[in-house]
Amino acid sequence: MQSFHGQDLSERTRSALRRLEMCFSDSSSATASIPGLGGASEEQAAQIVDEHIFCQPPNADAVYYKLWFQKLSAIQELVILETLVDFYKNQTNESLCNSVFKTMFHAGMYDGRKELLYRLVSMAVGVECSHLLNSAAVWMQMQSCSSDVVVQLMKTLVHDYCHLLGGVESPLRRLPALSAHFTCNFITALCRSPGVANKPGITNDLLELFTEWILADPKLCLVSLSHSQNALLQPQRTTLWTSPTKPNTQTPVPGLVRCCLLGSLTDHRSGADGRCHSAPLWSKLHVALLQTICAFPSLPGAAQLELITLVDMQRIVMEVTEHIQKVAAPVNQDVTYRLLQVLQVALATGAFRCSLVDLRGIFKQIPPNRLLKILECQHLSSVPPQMHNVSVCRPLDLATS
């Protein structure tokens, strides 16, 4: 297909990427490489992307843009995607990679560009393009891993590499080696999928894969916290840890803890013979999560972070104790002990911090047993580590979480 300036589509895209590289490498502006702070450079970059990569004329409306993407053939889309992947494969400047990705896939983009985003990241997994996946990971964290566009991106990857190309040969199995940051956000986004009570859109095959990854590297679920100092994430930095009344959406740990505890209860109740046949899986995942929480103190800046916030813990305890009542012993006892083990390790490592009053309220919700009494003796006799000097949080409003 001929471009607006007589170049074919592949050459047009390569030329635009070269111009973007020059734009973000402009030494006349110290902030040119940081979208949001680059002034004229940022505006120029956005114009290059719109007009010369995605072929959007100036001031094009949503109707035109939708028609344009409908006219693109599968071959033409493939040419654009392959050219973008080649650019990232040959690019070593991390800041440039992140800036280009953020400019191409900005907030408020039309549906047609979102579809290309999903295909581009899926292709990056298939061809093992680490630089592109790392940039996608930074972008995911900027958008929030619970945002609709990120959750849909993860669902696309699950469809492509679990449903269409599942099994031991699935490229997803190599994901941590390609990009640990992307892998961490991949798990986080799936765990934050809305509308699912117990297992948030995650099959047992995926849970087995997550467990395998975390057992091999307990710090995998903490990678996103290490990247929170990235220049592109700085504008969002102040919103991450300012209040224990907000859930931690930067790491999959709270979601996986909730999934592990509720999943074993749900599987037991739904089993045809009254047994939980996936019990070994939940046990392994529980051990992996405890190892992750134990690894938290070694994270740089851990003293200023919260791995599981108060609102996260309140939600986990409330939902687990509610479901425990519907399951007979010994399953309910096992899950209660696992919940208390998470609390015990999180308090000991500083991964969970709260006031004495809040902690007492949490303990009161949990069915009494020997371990609970031990924890009460250990932690209710003195004020636990507290990150924020705040008053007692109100009961959790799930509608706002």
Tab-separated table of C-alpha atoms in Angstrom:
chain	number	residue	atom	x	y	z
A	1	MET	CA	0.000	0.000	0.000
A	2	GLN	CA	1.326	3.446	-0.905
A	3	SER	CA	1.690	5.985	1.869
A	4	PHE	CA	0.632	9.617	1.846
A	5	HIS	CA	4.171	10.592	0.757
A	6	GLY	CA	4.888	7.926	-1.781
A	7	GLN	CA	6.648	5.497	0.553
A	8	ASP	CA	5.396	1.990	1.126
A	9	LEU	CA	3.895	1.245	4.521
A	10	SER	CA	6.987	-0.442	5.953
A	11	GLU	CA	9.344	2.356	4.941
A	12	ARG	CA	6.878	4.972	6.120
A	13	THR	CA	6.760	3.391	9.574
A	14	ARG	CA	10.554	3.056	9.767
A	15	SER	CA	10.985	6.690	8.764
A	16	ALA	CA	8.519	7.767	11.437
A	17	LEU	CA	10.373	5.747	14.075
A	18	ARG	CA	13.676	7.358	13.061
A	19	ARG	CA	12.050	10.774	13.441
A	20	LEU	CA	10.732	9.763	16.862
A	21	GLU	CA	14.218	8.714	17.876
A	22	MET	CA	15.552	12.115	16.877
A	23	CYS	CA	12.678	13.843	18.649
A	24	PHE	CA	13.212	12.087	21.979
A	25	SER	CA	16.989	12.327	21.700
A	26	ASP	CA	16.890	16.106	21.278
A	27	SER	CA	19.584	17.344	23.630
A	28	SER	CA	18.150	20.850	23.674
A	29	SER	CA	15.546	19.755	26.228
A	30	ALA	CA	16.537	17.926	29.392
A	31	THR	CA	13.020	16.539	29.713
A	32	ALA	CA	12.383	15.624	26.082
A	33	SER	CA	12.647	11.917	26.828
A	34	ILE	CA	9.932	12.071	29.486
A	35	PRO	CA	6.401	12.179	28.034
A	36	GLY	CA	4.387	14.757	29.868
A	37	LEU	CA	7.397	17.041	30.364
A	38	GLY	CA	8.768	17.396	26.849
A	39	GLY	CA	6.734	20.388	25.674
A	40	ALA	CA	7.032	20.864	21.912
A	41	SER	CA	8.992	17.618	21.526
A	42	GLU	CA	6.133	15.637	23.010
A	43	GLU	CA	3.586	17.321	20.741
A	44	GLN	CA	5.767	16.685	17.701
A	45	ALA	CA	6.189	13.029	18.677
A	46	ALA	CA	2.443	12.571	19.060
A	47	GLN	CA	1.874	14.098	15.625
A	48	ILE	CA	4.458	11.804	14.033
A	49	VAL	CA	2.823	8.750	15.595
A	50	ASP	CA	-0.699	9.751	14.588
A	51	GLU	CA	0.038	10.786	11.017
A	52	HIS	CA	2.973	8.624	9.949
A	53	ILE	CA	2.624	5.370	11.900
A	54	PHE	CA	-1.131	5.028	12.350
A	55	CYS	CA	-1.966	7.169	9.293
A	56	GLN	CA	-4.406	9.436	11.107
A	57	PRO	CA	-4.883	12.818	9.367
A	58	PRO	CA	-4.835	15.920	11.594
A	59	ASN	CA	-8.082	16.474	13.505
A	60	ALA	CA	-9.523	13.152	12.331
A	61	ASP	CA	-12.621	12.194	14.263
A	62	ALA	CA	-13.510	8.836	15.754
A	63	VAL	CA	-15.729	7.889	12.805
A	64	TYR	CA	-12.920	8.393	10.289
A	65	TYR	CA	-10.430	6.537	12.476
A	66	LYS	CA	-12.765	3.567	12.799
A	67	LEU	CA	-13.272	3.427	9.027
A	68	TRP	CA	-9.515	3.630	8.446
A	69	PHE	CA	-8.787	0.607	10.616
A	70	GLN	CA	-11.601	-1.291	8.930
A	71	LYS	CA	-9.862	-0.679	5.575
A	72	LEU	CA	-6.507	-2.004	6.783
A	73	SER	CA	-5.987	-5.531	5.541
A	74	ALA	CA	-4.448	-8.230	7.709
A	75	ILE	CA	-1.241	-7.940	5.645
A	76	GLN	CA	-1.068	-4.189	6.155
A	77	GLU	CA	-1.535	-4.580	9.911
A	78	LEU	CA	1.166	-7.243	9.938
A	79	VAL	CA	3.579	-4.907	8.139
A	80	ILE	CA	3.064	-2.208	10.762
A	81	LEU	CA	3.436	-4.668	13.647
A	82	GLU	CA	6.552	-6.331	12.226
A	83	THR	CA	8.191	-2.953	11.652
A	84	LEU	CA	7.480	-1.910	15.238
A	85	VAL	CA	8.838	-5.199	16.593
A	86	ASP	CA	12.003	-4.823	14.487
A	87	PHE	CA	12.495	-1.338	15.890
A	88	TYR	CA	12.316	-2.614	19.473
A	89	LYS	CA	14.528	-5.606	18.771
A	90	ASN	CA	17.299	-3.327	17.492
A	91	GLN	CA	16.859	-0.591	20.096
A	92	THR	CA	18.974	-0.524	23.257
A	93	ASN	CA	17.916	2.845	24.716
A	94	GLU	CA	15.402	1.913	27.409
A	95	SER	CA	14.176	5.461	27.907
A	96	LEU	CA	13.535	5.870	24.191
A	97	CYS	CA	11.685	2.540	24.015
A	98	ASN	CA	9.411	3.537	26.888
A	99	SER	CA	8.755	7.007	25.494
A	100	VAL	CA	7.855	5.730	22.032
A	101	PHE	CA	5.508	3.092	23.424
A	102	LYS	CA	3.781	5.586	25.699
A	103	THR	CA	3.334	8.032	22.818
A	104	MET	CA	1.902	5.385	20.488
A	105	PHE	CA	-0.598	4.037	23.003
A	106	HIS	CA	-1.773	7.005	25.016
A	107	ALA	CA	-4.861	7.247	27.182
A	108	GLY	CA	-8.061	7.784	25.222
A	109	MET	CA	-6.856	6.043	22.063
A	110	TYR	CA	-9.485	4.728	19.655
A	111	ASP	CA	-10.528	1.071	19.605
A	112	GLY	CA	-8.667	0.398	16.367
A	113	ARG	CA	-5.355	1.358	17.918
A	114	LYS	CA	-6.145	-0.731	20.989
A	115	GLU	CA	-6.561	-3.759	18.742
A	116	LEU	CA	-3.144	-3.114	17.215
A	117	LEU	CA	-1.731	-2.780	20.743
A	118	TYR	CA	-3.092	-6.192	21.702
A	119	ARG	CA	-1.661	-7.789	18.565
A	120	LEU	CA	1.683	-6.039	18.954
A	121	VAL	CA	2.241	-7.256	22.523
A	122	SER	CA	1.037	-10.743	21.592
A	123	MET	CA	3.540	-10.783	18.728
A	124	ALA	CA	6.283	-9.597	21.097
A	125	VAL	CA	5.620	-12.615	23.323
A	126	GLY	CA	5.711	-14.964	20.344
A	127	VAL	CA	8.970	-13.616	18.884
A	128	GLU	CA	10.499	-13.044	22.351
A	129	CYS	CA	11.103	-9.300	22.046
A	130	SER	CA	12.207	-8.360	25.554
A	131	HIS	CA	12.632	-4.628	24.914
A	132	LEU	CA	9.062	-4.260	23.725
A	133	LEU	CA	7.700	-6.280	26.656
A	134	ASN	CA	9.674	-4.164	29.128
A	135	SER	CA	8.202	-0.999	27.619
A	136	ALA	CA	4.728	-2.525	27.706
A	137	ALA	CA	5.268	-3.310	31.394
A	138	VAL	CA	6.084	0.325	32.206
A	139	TRP	CA	3.059	1.435	30.186
A	140	MET	CA	0.812	-1.048	32.037
A	141	GLN	CA	1.944	0.348	35.367
A	142	MET	CA	1.237	3.899	34.180
A	143	GLN	CA	-2.255	2.934	33.033
A	144	SER	CA	-2.868	0.852	36.199
A	145	CYS	CA	-2.952	-2.907	35.972
A	146	SER	CA	-6.644	-2.843	36.858
A	147	SER	CA	-7.604	-0.551	33.951
A	148	ASP	CA	-9.894	-1.929	31.254
A	149	VAL	CA	-7.340	-1.661	28.446
A	150	VAL	CA	-4.658	-3.527	30.434
A	151	VAL	CA	-7.039	-6.252	31.594
A	152	GLN	CA	-8.226	-6.760	28.015
A	153	LEU	CA	-4.622	-6.954	26.837
A	154	MET	CA	-3.929	-9.729	29.344
A	155	LYS	CA	-7.086	-11.581	28.316
A	156	THR	CA	-5.888	-11.422	24.716
A	157	LEU	CA	-2.579	-13.013	25.687
A	158	VAL	CA	-4.383	-15.731	27.626
A	159	HIS	CA	-6.569	-16.446	24.586
A	160	ASP	CA	-3.591	-16.519	22.197
A	161	TYR	CA	-1.163	-18.512	24.319
A	162	CYS	CA	-3.364	-20.615	26.600
A	163	HIS	CA	-6.435	-21.407	24.524
A	164	LEU	CA	-4.884	-21.427	21.047
A	165	LEU	CA	-1.296	-22.417	21.887
A	166	GLY	CA	-1.585	-24.062	25.279
A	167	GLY	CA	0.478	-26.818	26.807
A	168	VAL	CA	4.089	-27.141	27.780
A	169	GLU	CA	5.257	-25.477	24.549
A	170	SER	CA	3.348	-22.266	25.142
A	171	PRO	CA	5.627	-19.211	24.825
A	172	LEU	CA	4.104	-17.942	28.075
A	173	ARG	CA	6.223	-20.415	30.016
A	174	ARG	CA	9.346	-18.410	29.054
A	175	LEU	CA	7.817	-15.059	29.956
A	176	PRO	CA	9.835	-14.404	33.172
A	177	ALA	CA	13.092	-14.887	31.280
A	178	LEU	CA	11.935	-12.388	28.626
A	179	SER	CA	10.669	-9.707	31.015
A	180	ALA	CA	10.215	-10.190	34.739
A	181	HIS	CA	8.550	-6.764	34.964
A	182	PHE	CA	5.979	-7.666	32.313
A	183	THR	CA	5.385	-11.048	33.962
A	184	CYS	CA	4.721	-9.402	37.321
A	185	ASN	CA	2.215	-6.987	35.768
A	186	PHE	CA	0.684	-9.821	33.739
A	187	ILE	CA	-0.168	-11.688	36.949
A	188	THR	CA	-1.323	-8.480	38.649
A	189	ALA	CA	-3.720	-7.576	35.841
A	190	LEU	CA	-5.307	-11.020	35.773
A	191	CYS	CA	-5.691	-10.981	39.550
A	192	ARG	CA	-7.356	-7.573	39.327
A	193	SER	CA	-9.876	-8.638	36.652
A	194	PRO	CA	-13.235	-7.257	37.794
A	195	GLY	CA	-16.446	-9.175	38.207
A	196	VAL	CA	-15.031	-12.523	39.332
A	197	ALA	CA	-15.421	-13.356	42.998
A	198	ASN	CA	-12.947	-16.136	43.667
A	199	LYS	CA	-10.628	-17.037	40.818
A	200	PRO	CA	-10.350	-13.838	38.772
A	201	GLY	CA	-10.486	-15.245	35.265
A	202	ILE	CA	-7.597	-17.601	35.994
A	203	THR	CA	-7.668	-21.263	35.054
A	204	ASN	CA	-5.888	-23.931	37.087
A	205	ASP	CA	-3.325	-24.228	34.268
A	206	LEU	CA	-2.491	-20.550	34.671
A	207	LEU	CA	-2.323	-20.895	38.449
A	208	GLU	CA	0.091	-23.791	38.064
A	209	LEU	CA	2.197	-21.609	35.769
A	210	PHE	CA	2.152	-18.730	38.248
A	211	THR	CA	3.135	-21.090	41.056
A	212	GLU	CA	6.004	-22.489	38.999
A	213	TRP	CA	7.254	-18.973	38.250
A	214	ILE	CA	7.045	-17.759	41.864
A	215	LEU	CA	8.648	-20.859	43.359
A	216	ALA	CA	11.541	-20.409	40.919
A	217	ASP	CA	11.851	-16.706	41.814
A	218	PRO	CA	10.042	-15.561	44.982
A	219	LYS	CA	10.860	-11.932	44.144
A	220	LEU	CA	9.031	-12.070	40.814
A	221	CYS	CA	5.861	-10.551	42.302
A	222	LEU	CA	7.907	-7.670	43.734
A	223	VAL	CA	9.525	-6.551	40.479
A	224	SER	CA	6.967	-3.844	39.769
A	225	LEU	CA	7.773	-2.179	43.099
A	226	SER	CA	11.437	-1.944	42.124
A	227	HIS	CA	10.425	-0.147	38.929
A	228	SER	CA	8.276	2.455	40.670
A	229	GLN	CA	11.172	4.948	40.518
A	230	ASN	CA	11.126	4.901	36.697
A	231	ALA	CA	10.969	8.460	35.320
A	232	LEU	CA	7.773	7.730	33.417
A	233	LEU	CA	6.085	6.542	36.598
A	234	GLN	CA	7.074	9.486	38.764
A	235	PRO	CA	3.860	11.472	38.176
A	236	GLN	CA	1.936	8.480	39.560
A	237	ARG	CA	4.417	7.743	42.363
A	238	THR	CA	2.635	9.818	44.995
A	239	THR	CA	-0.586	7.852	44.572
A	240	LEU	CA	0.897	4.441	45.277
A	241	TRP	CA	1.385	4.352	49.021
A	242	THR	CA	-0.323	7.412	50.467
A	243	SER	CA	-3.157	5.658	52.273
A	244	PRO	CA	-3.814	2.229	53.775
A	245	THR	CA	-7.425	2.686	52.660
A	246	LYS	CA	-6.412	2.056	49.040
A	247	PRO	CA	-5.642	-1.413	47.617
A	248	ASN	CA	-2.185	-2.156	46.303
A	249	THR	CA	-2.627	-2.516	42.540
A	250	GLN	CA	1.105	-2.526	41.783
A	251	THR	CA	1.793	-6.136	42.756
A	252	PRO	CA	-0.151	-9.400	42.403
A	253	VAL	CA	0.467	-10.492	45.994
A	254	PRO	CA	-2.858	-9.356	47.557
A	255	GLY	CA	-4.846	-10.777	44.639
A	256	LEU	CA	-2.978	-14.086	44.682
A	257	VAL	CA	-3.394	-14.452	48.456
A	258	ARG	CA	-7.131	-13.880	48.107
A	259	CYS	CA	-7.344	-16.236	45.125
A	260	CYS	CA	-5.370	-18.965	46.901
A	261	LEU	CA	-7.522	-18.910	50.035
A	262	LEU	CA	-10.902	-18.550	48.341
A	263	GLY	CA	-10.019	-20.914	45.511
A	264	SER	CA	-9.432	-23.882	47.808
A	265	LEU	CA	-12.768	-23.233	49.537
A	266	THR	CA	-14.630	-22.903	46.246
A	267	ASP	CA	-13.072	-26.023	44.725
A	268	HIS	CA	-13.984	-28.030	47.816
A	269	ARG	CA	-17.611	-26.900	47.686
A	270	SER	CA	-17.920	-27.547	43.934
A	271	GLY	CA	-16.276	-30.984	43.959
A	272	ALA	CA	-18.623	-33.785	42.969
A	273	ASP	CA	-17.358	-36.016	45.784
A	274	GLY	CA	-16.958	-33.214	48.292
A	275	ARG	CA	-13.174	-33.169	47.921
A	276	CYS	CA	-10.803	-30.531	46.640
A	277	HIS	CA	-8.800	-32.258	43.908
A	278	SER	CA	-6.646	-29.161	43.346
A	279	ALA	CA	-5.526	-29.080	47.000
A	280	PRO	CA	-1.824	-29.695	46.114
A	281	LEU	CA	-1.926	-26.672	43.790
A	282	TRP	CA	-3.308	-24.369	46.484
A	283	SER	CA	-0.748	-25.682	48.955
A	284	LYS	CA	2.162	-25.002	46.589
A	285	LEU	CA	0.858	-21.545	45.727
A	286	HIS	CA	0.463	-20.753	49.437
A	287	VAL	CA	4.084	-21.731	50.110
A	288	ALA	CA	5.243	-19.657	47.125
A	289	LEU	CA	3.385	-16.596	48.399
A	290	LEU	CA	4.851	-16.964	51.887
A	291	GLN	CA	8.307	-17.065	50.304
A	292	THR	CA	7.501	-13.874	48.392
A	293	ILE	CA	6.363	-12.105	51.555
A	294	CYS	CA	9.539	-13.274	53.320
A	295	ALA	CA	11.594	-11.804	50.466
A	296	PHE	CA	9.877	-8.415	50.765
A	297	PRO	CA	12.254	-6.874	53.377
A	298	SER	CA	15.193	-7.303	50.990
A	299	LEU	CA	13.493	-5.001	48.485
A	300	PRO	CA	15.179	-1.566	48.363
A	301	GLY	CA	12.905	0.937	50.063
A	302	ALA	CA	10.715	-1.748	51.634
A	303	ALA	CA	10.410	0.307	54.809
A	304	GLN	CA	8.514	2.943	52.802
A	305	LEU	CA	6.233	0.493	51.014
A	306	GLU	CA	3.276	-1.681	51.862
A	307	LEU	CA	2.988	-5.041	50.138
A	308	ILE	CA	-0.497	-5.706	51.517
A	309	THR	CA	-2.389	-2.590	52.558
A	310	LEU	CA	-4.963	-2.457	55.316
A	311	VAL	CA	-7.850	-2.372	52.866
A	312	ASP	CA	-6.388	-5.420	51.077
A	313	MET	CA	-6.143	-7.378	54.320
A	314	GLN	CA	-9.603	-6.350	55.469
A	315	ARG	CA	-11.086	-7.576	52.212
A	316	ILE	CA	-9.206	-10.872	52.299
A	317	VAL	CA	-10.184	-11.592	55.913
A	318	MET	CA	-13.813	-10.589	55.405
A	319	GLU	CA	-14.333	-12.741	52.303
A	320	VAL	CA	-12.400	-15.749	53.580
A	321	THR	CA	-14.178	-15.842	56.953
A	322	GLU	CA	-17.527	-15.513	55.179
A	323	HIS	CA	-16.794	-18.519	52.952
A	324	ILE	CA	-15.227	-20.572	55.737
A	325	GLN	CA	-18.621	-20.868	57.377
A	326	LYS	CA	-19.961	-22.686	54.314
A	327	VAL	CA	-17.306	-25.423	54.336
A	328	ALA	CA	-16.957	-28.261	56.821
A	329	ALA	CA	-13.812	-29.304	58.675
A	330	PRO	CA	-10.994	-29.979	58.080
A	331	VAL	CA	-10.919	-27.716	54.998
A	332	ASN	CA	-12.153	-24.656	56.868
A	333	GLN	CA	-9.507	-25.215	59.536
A	334	ASP	CA	-6.739	-25.538	56.939
A	335	VAL	CA	-7.761	-22.317	55.206
A	336	THR	CA	-8.014	-20.494	58.538
A	337	TYR	CA	-4.479	-21.533	59.410
A	338	ARG	CA	-3.244	-20.419	55.981
A	339	LEU	CA	-4.866	-17.032	56.462
A	340	LEU	CA	-3.208	-16.696	59.849
A	341	GLN	CA	0.148	-17.768	58.416
A	342	VAL	CA	-0.103	-14.987	55.833
A	343	LEU	CA	-0.899	-12.527	58.609
A	344	GLN	CA	1.916	-13.827	60.770
A	345	VAL	CA	4.578	-13.580	58.054
A	346	ALA	CA	3.297	-10.235	56.761
A	347	LEU	CA	3.399	-8.693	60.241
A	348	ALA	CA	6.824	-10.138	60.980
A	349	THR	CA	8.350	-8.823	57.740
A	350	GLY	CA	6.618	-5.448	57.727
A	351	ALA	CA	4.760	-6.331	54.539
A	352	PHE	CA	1.534	-5.446	56.369
A	353	ARG	CA	1.284	-2.478	58.733
A	354	CYS	CA	-1.692	-1.152	60.649
A	355	SER	CA	-2.784	0.336	63.963
A	356	LEU	CA	-3.375	-1.752	67.067
A	357	VAL	CA	-7.116	-1.096	66.845
A	358	ASP	CA	-7.253	-2.215	63.216
A	359	LEU	CA	-5.319	-5.379	63.979
A	360	ARG	CA	-7.591	-6.217	66.884
A	361	GLY	CA	-10.600	-5.814	64.582
A	362	ILE	CA	-9.065	-8.190	62.043
A	363	PHE	CA	-8.306	-10.835	64.668
A	364	LYS	CA	-11.899	-10.676	65.954
A	365	GLN	CA	-13.246	-11.745	62.549
A	366	ILE	CA	-11.152	-14.923	62.363
A	367	PRO	CA	-12.470	-18.153	63.934
A	368	PRO	CA	-10.503	-18.817	67.149
A	369	ASN	CA	-7.750	-21.417	67.203
A	370	ARG	CA	-4.339	-21.951	68.763
A	371	LEU	CA	-2.378	-19.971	66.156
A	372	LEU	CA	-4.713	-17.012	66.501
A	373	LYS	CA	-4.113	-16.957	70.257
A	374	ILE	CA	-0.357	-16.970	69.666
A	375	LEU	CA	-0.624	-14.035	67.257
A	376	GLU	CA	-2.810	-12.124	69.670
A	377	CYS	CA	-0.243	-12.583	72.419
A	378	GLN	CA	2.565	-11.489	70.104
A	379	HIS	CA	0.977	-8.479	68.449
A	380	LEU	CA	-1.814	-7.129	70.634
A	381	SER	CA	0.458	-6.485	73.590
A	382	SER	CA	2.331	-3.715	71.734
A	383	VAL	CA	1.741	-1.423	68.777
A	384	PRO	CA	2.607	-3.185	65.490
A	385	PRO	CA	4.748	-1.499	62.825
A	386	GLN	CA	2.717	1.309	61.342
A	387	MET	CA	3.489	3.069	58.104
A	388	HIS	CA	0.826	5.761	58.195
A	389	ASN	CA	-0.290	7.820	61.157
A	390	VAL	CA	-3.996	7.565	60.386
A	391	SER	CA	-7.210	6.929	62.244
A	392	VAL	CA	-9.028	3.638	62.156
A	393	CYS	CA	-10.300	2.776	58.694
A	394	ARG	CA	-14.001	2.398	58.160
A	395	PRO	CA	-15.379	-1.022	57.172
A	396	LEU	CA	-14.413	-1.903	53.636
A	397	ASP	CA	-16.733	-0.722	50.894
A	398	LEU	CA	-16.239	-3.277	48.150
A	399	ALA	CA	-18.052	-1.082	45.682
A	400	THR	CA	-15.147	1.384	45.764
A	401	SER	CA	-12.319	-1.130	45.721
